Amino acid sequence: MSGGDTAPRVVQDLFGVVQILCDGTVVRADEPVLQPKETYPDVPGVQWKDAVYHAVHGLRVRVYRPASSPPLAGSSKLPVLVYFHGGGYCIGSFAEPYFHSCLRAAEELPAVVLSVQYRLAPEHRLPAAIHDGADFLSWLRGQAELGAGADPWLAESADFARTFVSGVSAGANLAHHVTVQVVSGQLTVSPVCVVGYVLLSAFFGSAERTAVEIDPPADVSLTVEMSDQFWHMSLPVGASRDHPVANPFGPESPSLASVDLPPALVVAPGSDVLRDHVHGYAASLKKLGKAVEVAEFEGEQHGFSVLRPFGEAADELLRVLRRFVYTATER
């Protein structure tokens, strides 16, 4: 056998962007090949900058705030929207080109939006990303404790007592888990107060197929096969889709009956193979007596808010989100 024949072969391939070789090596290519070619209008009324929240892991947060915007009634500062990006826990970035949804939220809610970087699988399998999300909220607690000595933008603009945890797709999954950690007392974040959480096109799963997964819509942005591959590459080796990270109301998951969850906004696109999982999550919350609002977007695909950040559905989503933030902060 020649030396060239011993090169490690690819055993798993995710869009040609993430490859796992037979020797366990992970090879990453540039992700821009996955990004849409559209150009979007600028949002000039928003400032942004990056800050490091975990020096050891080299993790950053992108801070967005309106350059000048009136605060919500009753406060001289703005609510805080923590945002976790999507990508099946395997791809995506806090600074990806899909940042227009963060820009729009900062300007139109208005709010201080914090887009959080976390480690990706398969190099860092779950629950690494959830640990990072918890570490970020601990960093945010430290900022809140510093008061005037915090990062200047946060000290000037952020009302930490009105913090919302949000995310899209895998980021929505992450948002659920860190919110549970906060309100169950596993993670202390005071004086930060999480008053609501927002799940956009949430990435949940189960070992048992749902009706929509068996007979999916024709035009989807995320297929069942893609969803399966993301879970296979991100969950602990050997875990099934009933792992508590994937299926928070599944047979392996602890009960949330005694957990005092804040109000939830669950956004459910109609043309999404995960639609039944999203509806099932909301139904399980309601069964436990939790406050949950379900926003249906018929005909929209998984991740529509980032795939088409200036579309009519994204416009409506921002109106729904603004109303949810106002309602939660007035309680």
GROMACS .gro file of C-alpha atoms in nm, residues 90-326:
model
  237
   90CYS     CA    1  -2.241   2.257   1.453
   91ILE     CA    2  -2.220   2.569   1.236
   92GLY     CA    3  -2.306   2.938   1.260
   93SER     CA    4  -2.151   3.237   1.430
   94PHE     CA    5  -2.242   3.519   1.666
   95ALA     CA    6  -2.105   3.752   1.397
   96GLU     CA    7  -2.253   3.577   1.092
   97PRO     CA    8  -2.400   3.774   0.801
   98TYR     CA    9  -2.745   3.691   0.938
   99PHE     CA   10  -2.696   3.968   1.196
  100HIS     CA   11  -2.967   4.187   1.047
  101SER     CA   12  -3.226   4.039   1.282
  102CYS     CA   13  -3.012   4.162   1.574
  103LEU     CA   14  -2.975   4.505   1.416
  104ARG     CA   15  -3.348   4.534   1.361
  105ALA     CA   16  -3.431   4.415   1.713
  106ALA     CA   17  -3.191   4.668   1.864
  107GLU     CA   18  -3.348   4.952   1.670
  108GLU     CA   19  -3.714   4.856   1.657
  109LEU     CA   20  -3.786   4.709   2.001
  110PRO     CA   21  -3.563   4.898   2.105
  111ALA     CA   22  -3.321   4.692   2.314
  112VAL     CA   23  -2.961   4.615   2.392
  113VAL     CA   24  -2.905   4.294   2.193
  114LEU     CA   25  -2.625   4.059   2.294
  115SER     CA   26  -2.534   3.801   2.027
  116VAL     CA   27  -2.338   3.528   2.203
  117GLN     CA   28  -2.063   3.306   2.066
  118TYR     CA   29  -2.049   2.947   2.189
  119ARG     CA   30  -1.834   2.645   2.112
  120LEU     CA   31  -1.949   2.423   1.828
  121ALA     CA   32  -1.976   2.048   1.783
  122PRO     CA   33  -1.840   1.803   1.687
  123GLU     CA   34  -1.516   1.946   1.831
  124HIS     CA   35  -1.709   2.040   2.143
  125ARG     CA   36  -2.009   1.813   2.182
  126LEU     CA   37  -2.306   1.901   2.395
  127PRO     CA   38  -2.350   2.013   2.663
  128ALA     CA   39  -2.044   2.236   2.593
  129ALA     CA   40  -2.257   2.503   2.421
  130ILE     CA   41  -2.501   2.509   2.713
  131HIS     CA   42  -2.211   2.550   2.955
  132ASP     CA   43  -2.098   2.846   2.745
  133GLY     CA   44  -2.445   2.999   2.756
  134ALA     CA   45  -2.442   2.967   3.134
  135ASP     CA   46  -2.093   3.119   3.148
  136PHE     CA   47  -2.218   3.413   2.944
  137LEU     CA   48  -2.503   3.482   3.186
  138SER     CA   49  -2.251   3.463   3.471
  139TRP     CA   50  -2.041   3.722   3.287
  140LEU     CA   51  -2.352   3.936   3.242
  141ARG     CA   52  -2.420   3.908   3.617
  142GLY     CA   53  -2.066   4.036   3.676
  143GLN     CA   54  -2.133   4.332   3.449
  144ALA     CA   55  -2.455   4.411   3.633
  145GLU     CA   56  -2.274   4.395   3.968
  146LEU     CA   57  -2.013   4.643   3.845
  147GLY     CA   58  -2.276   4.913   3.793
  148ALA     CA   59  -2.109   5.222   3.652
  149GLY     CA   60  -1.785   5.025   3.622
  150ALA     CA   61  -1.932   4.782   3.369
  151ASP     CA   62  -1.866   4.793   2.997
  152PRO     CA   63  -1.962   5.153   2.910
  153TRP     CA   64  -2.236   5.057   2.664
  154LEU     CA   65  -2.397   4.823   2.914
  155ALA     CA   66  -2.359   5.069   3.201
  156GLU     CA   67  -2.523   5.342   2.993
  157SER     CA   68  -2.800   5.148   2.818
  158ALA     CA   69  -2.879   4.807   2.973
  159ASP     CA   70  -3.161   4.748   3.220
  160PHE     CA   71  -3.044   4.413   3.358
  161ALA     CA   72  -3.368   4.371   3.553
  162ARG     CA   73  -3.547   4.331   3.219
  163THR     CA   74  -3.343   4.059   3.051
  164PHE     CA   75  -3.484   3.822   2.790
  165VAL     CA   76  -3.309   3.505   2.675
  166SER     CA   77  -3.367   3.418   2.310
  167GLY     CA   78  -3.233   3.222   2.019
  168VAL     CA   79  -3.311   3.076   1.680
  169SER     CA   80  -3.306   2.702   1.598
  170ALA     CA   81  -3.026   2.545   1.806
  171GLY     CA   82  -2.994   2.883   1.977
  172ALA     CA   83  -3.358   2.853   2.086
  173ASN     CA   84  -3.281   2.510   2.229
  174LEU     CA   85  -2.988   2.664   2.416
  175ALA     CA   86  -3.210   2.950   2.537
  176HIS     CA   87  -3.452   2.699   2.691
  177HIS     CA   88  -3.179   2.515   2.879
  178VAL     CA   89  -3.002   2.818   3.024
  179THR     CA   90  -3.336   2.972   3.124
  180VAL     CA   91  -3.421   2.653   3.313
  181GLN     CA   92  -3.082   2.668   3.486
  182VAL     CA   93  -3.145   3.025   3.597
  183VAL     CA   94  -3.496   2.987   3.731
  184SER     CA   95  -3.430   2.649   3.894
  185GLY     CA   96  -3.145   2.797   4.098
  186GLN     CA   97  -2.867   2.603   3.925
  187LEU     CA   98  -2.726   2.931   3.795
  188THR     CA   99  -2.723   3.250   4.001
  189VAL     CA  100  -2.748   3.563   3.788
  190SER     CA  101  -2.892   3.829   4.022
  191PRO     CA  102  -2.900   4.130   3.981
  192VAL     CA  103  -2.976   4.017   3.626
  193CYS     CA  104  -3.342   3.915   3.612
  194VAL     CA  105  -3.469   3.694   3.330
  195VAL     CA  106  -3.828   3.809   3.279
  196GLY     CA  107  -3.904   3.615   2.962
  197TYR     CA  108  -3.759   3.388   2.697
  198VAL     CA  109  -3.811   3.363   2.322
  199LEU     CA  110  -3.775   3.051   2.108
  200LEU     CA  111  -3.760   3.113   1.733
  201SER     CA  112  -3.792   2.799   1.514
  202ALA     CA  113  -3.673   2.590   1.809
  203PHE     CA  114  -3.447   2.290   1.739
  204PHE     CA  115  -3.595   2.000   1.936
  205GLY     CA  116  -3.611   1.631   1.856
  206SER     CA  117  -3.716   1.287   1.975
  207ALA     CA  118  -3.638   0.926   1.900
  208GLU     CA  119  -3.994   0.880   1.779
  209ARG     CA  120  -4.083   1.049   1.452
  210THR     CA  121  -4.359   1.308   1.448
  211ALA     CA  122  -4.632   1.324   1.185
  212VAL     CA  123  -4.465   1.619   1.009
  213GLU     CA  124  -4.127   1.441   1.005
  214ILE     CA  125  -4.292   1.137   0.844
  215ASP     CA  126  -4.475   1.349   0.587
  216PRO     CA  127  -4.283   1.680   0.565
  217PRO     CA  128  -4.386   1.989   0.367
  218ALA     CA  129  -4.247   2.009   0.016
  219ASP     CA  130  -4.046   2.330   0.051
  220VAL     CA  131  -3.838   2.325   0.370
  221SER     CA  132  -3.511   2.490   0.465
  222LEU     CA  133  -3.426   2.212   0.711
  223THR     CA  134  -3.488   1.848   0.615
  224VAL     CA  135  -3.534   1.555   0.851
  225GLU     CA  136  -3.201   1.416   0.731
  226MET     CA  137  -3.024   1.742   0.808
  227SER     CA  138  -3.181   1.759   1.153
  228ASP     CA  139  -3.073   1.400   1.225
  229GLN     CA  140  -2.717   1.476   1.115
  230PHE     CA  141  -2.694   1.783   1.334
  231TRP     CA  142  -2.804   1.581   1.638
  232HIS     CA  143  -2.570   1.294   1.549
  233MET     CA  144  -2.274   1.531   1.529
  234SER     CA  145  -2.360   1.741   1.836
  235LEU     CA  146  -2.502   1.509   2.102
  236PRO     CA  147  -2.270   1.299   2.322
  237VAL     CA  148  -2.147   0.993   2.130
  238GLY     CA  149  -2.406   0.718   2.153
  239ALA     CA  150  -2.691   0.944   2.272
  240SER     CA  151  -3.031   0.926   2.107
  241ARG     CA  152  -3.264   1.213   2.017
  242ASP     CA  153  -3.438   1.152   2.350
  243HIS     CA  154  -3.133   1.298   2.525
  244PRO     CA  155  -3.255   1.577   2.759
  245VAL     CA  156  -3.087   1.843   2.547
  246ALA     CA  157  -3.278   1.738   2.236
  247ASN     CA  158  -3.606   1.640   2.401
  248PRO     CA  159  -3.667   1.847   2.717
  249PHE     CA  160  -4.004   1.679   2.780
  250GLY     CA  161  -3.884   1.331   2.681
  251PRO     CA  162  -3.849   1.011   2.884
  252GLU     CA  163  -3.492   1.094   2.992
  253SER     CA  164  -3.562   1.452   3.100
  254PRO     CA  165  -3.631   1.583   3.452
  255SER     CA  166  -3.975   1.727   3.521
  256LEU     CA  167  -4.020   2.102   3.490
  257ALA     CA  168  -4.341   2.103   3.694
  258SER     CA  169  -4.181   2.277   3.992
  259VAL     CA  170  -3.966   2.514   3.784
  260ASP     CA  171  -4.097   2.870   3.790
  261LEU     CA  172  -4.036   2.951   3.426
  262PRO     CA  173  -4.088   3.309   3.307
  263PRO     CA  174  -4.332   3.378   3.023
  264ALA     CA  175  -4.229   3.218   2.694
  265LEU     CA  176  -4.282   3.333   2.337
  266VAL     CA  177  -4.266   3.031   2.105
  267VAL     CA  178  -4.249   3.107   1.732
  268ALA     CA  179  -4.375   2.821   1.515
  269PRO     CA  180  -4.319   2.834   1.137
  270GLY     CA  181  -4.576   2.635   0.941
  271SER     CA  182  -4.339   2.486   0.681
  272ASP     CA  183  -4.094   2.337   0.927
  273VAL     CA  184  -4.021   1.967   0.979
  274LEU     CA  185  -3.977   2.050   1.349
  275ARG     CA  186  -4.323   2.209   1.374
  276ASP     CA  187  -4.470   1.922   1.580
  277HIS     CA  188  -4.178   1.938   1.823
  278VAL     CA  189  -4.231   2.314   1.866
  279HIS     CA  190  -4.605   2.273   1.921
  280GLY     CA  191  -4.544   1.982   2.156
  281TYR     CA  192  -4.304   2.192   2.362
  282ALA     CA  193  -4.558   2.474   2.395
  283ALA     CA  194  -4.838   2.228   2.477
  284SER     CA  195  -4.624   2.069   2.750
  285LEU     CA  196  -4.561   2.412   2.904
  286LYS     CA  197  -4.932   2.492   2.901
  287LYS     CA  198  -5.014   2.155   3.057
  288LEU     CA  199  -4.783   2.247   3.347
  289GLY     CA  200  -4.957   2.581   3.386
  290LYS     CA  201  -4.671   2.789   3.247
  291ALA     CA  202  -4.728   3.118   3.067
  292VAL     CA  203  -4.663   3.064   2.697
  293GLU     CA  204  -4.760   3.252   2.383
  294VAL     CA  205  -4.742   3.067   2.051
  295ALA     CA  206  -4.695   3.281   1.741
  296GLU     CA  207  -4.788   3.087   1.426
  297PHE     CA  208  -4.630   3.180   1.094
  298GLU     CA  209  -4.809   2.977   0.830
  299GLY     CA  210  -4.608   2.898   0.519
  300GLU     CA  211  -4.280   3.014   0.670
  301GLN     CA  212  -3.970   2.796   0.684
  302HIS     CA  213  -3.745   2.700   0.972
  303GLY     CA  214  -3.529   3.001   1.056
  304PHE     CA  215  -3.728   3.244   0.841
  305SER     CA  216  -3.636   3.535   1.067
  306VAL     CA  217  -3.269   3.507   0.969
  307LEU     CA  218  -3.313   3.371   0.618
  308ARG     CA  219  -3.534   3.668   0.521
  309PRO     CA  220  -3.469   3.934   0.787
  310PHE     CA  221  -3.651   4.208   0.594
  311GLY     CA  222  -3.948   4.004   0.475
  312GLU     CA  223  -4.311   4.057   0.575
  313ALA     CA  224  -4.297   3.769   0.822
  314ALA     CA  225  -3.988   3.917   0.987
  315ASP     CA  226  -4.172   4.250   1.012
  316GLU     CA  227  -4.462   4.078   1.187
  317LEU     CA  228  -4.226   3.883   1.412
  318LEU     CA  229  -4.070   4.208   1.533
  319ARG     CA  230  -4.416   4.345   1.613
  320VAL     CA  231  -4.497   4.027   1.808
  321LEU     CA  232  -4.162   4.041   1.989
  322ARG     CA  233  -4.203   4.408   2.076
  323ARG     CA  234  -4.549   4.342   2.219
  324PHE     CA  235  -4.414   4.046   2.421
  325VAL     CA  236  -4.130   4.258   2.564
  326TYR     CA  237  -4.367   4.541   2.656
   0.00000   0.00000   0.00000
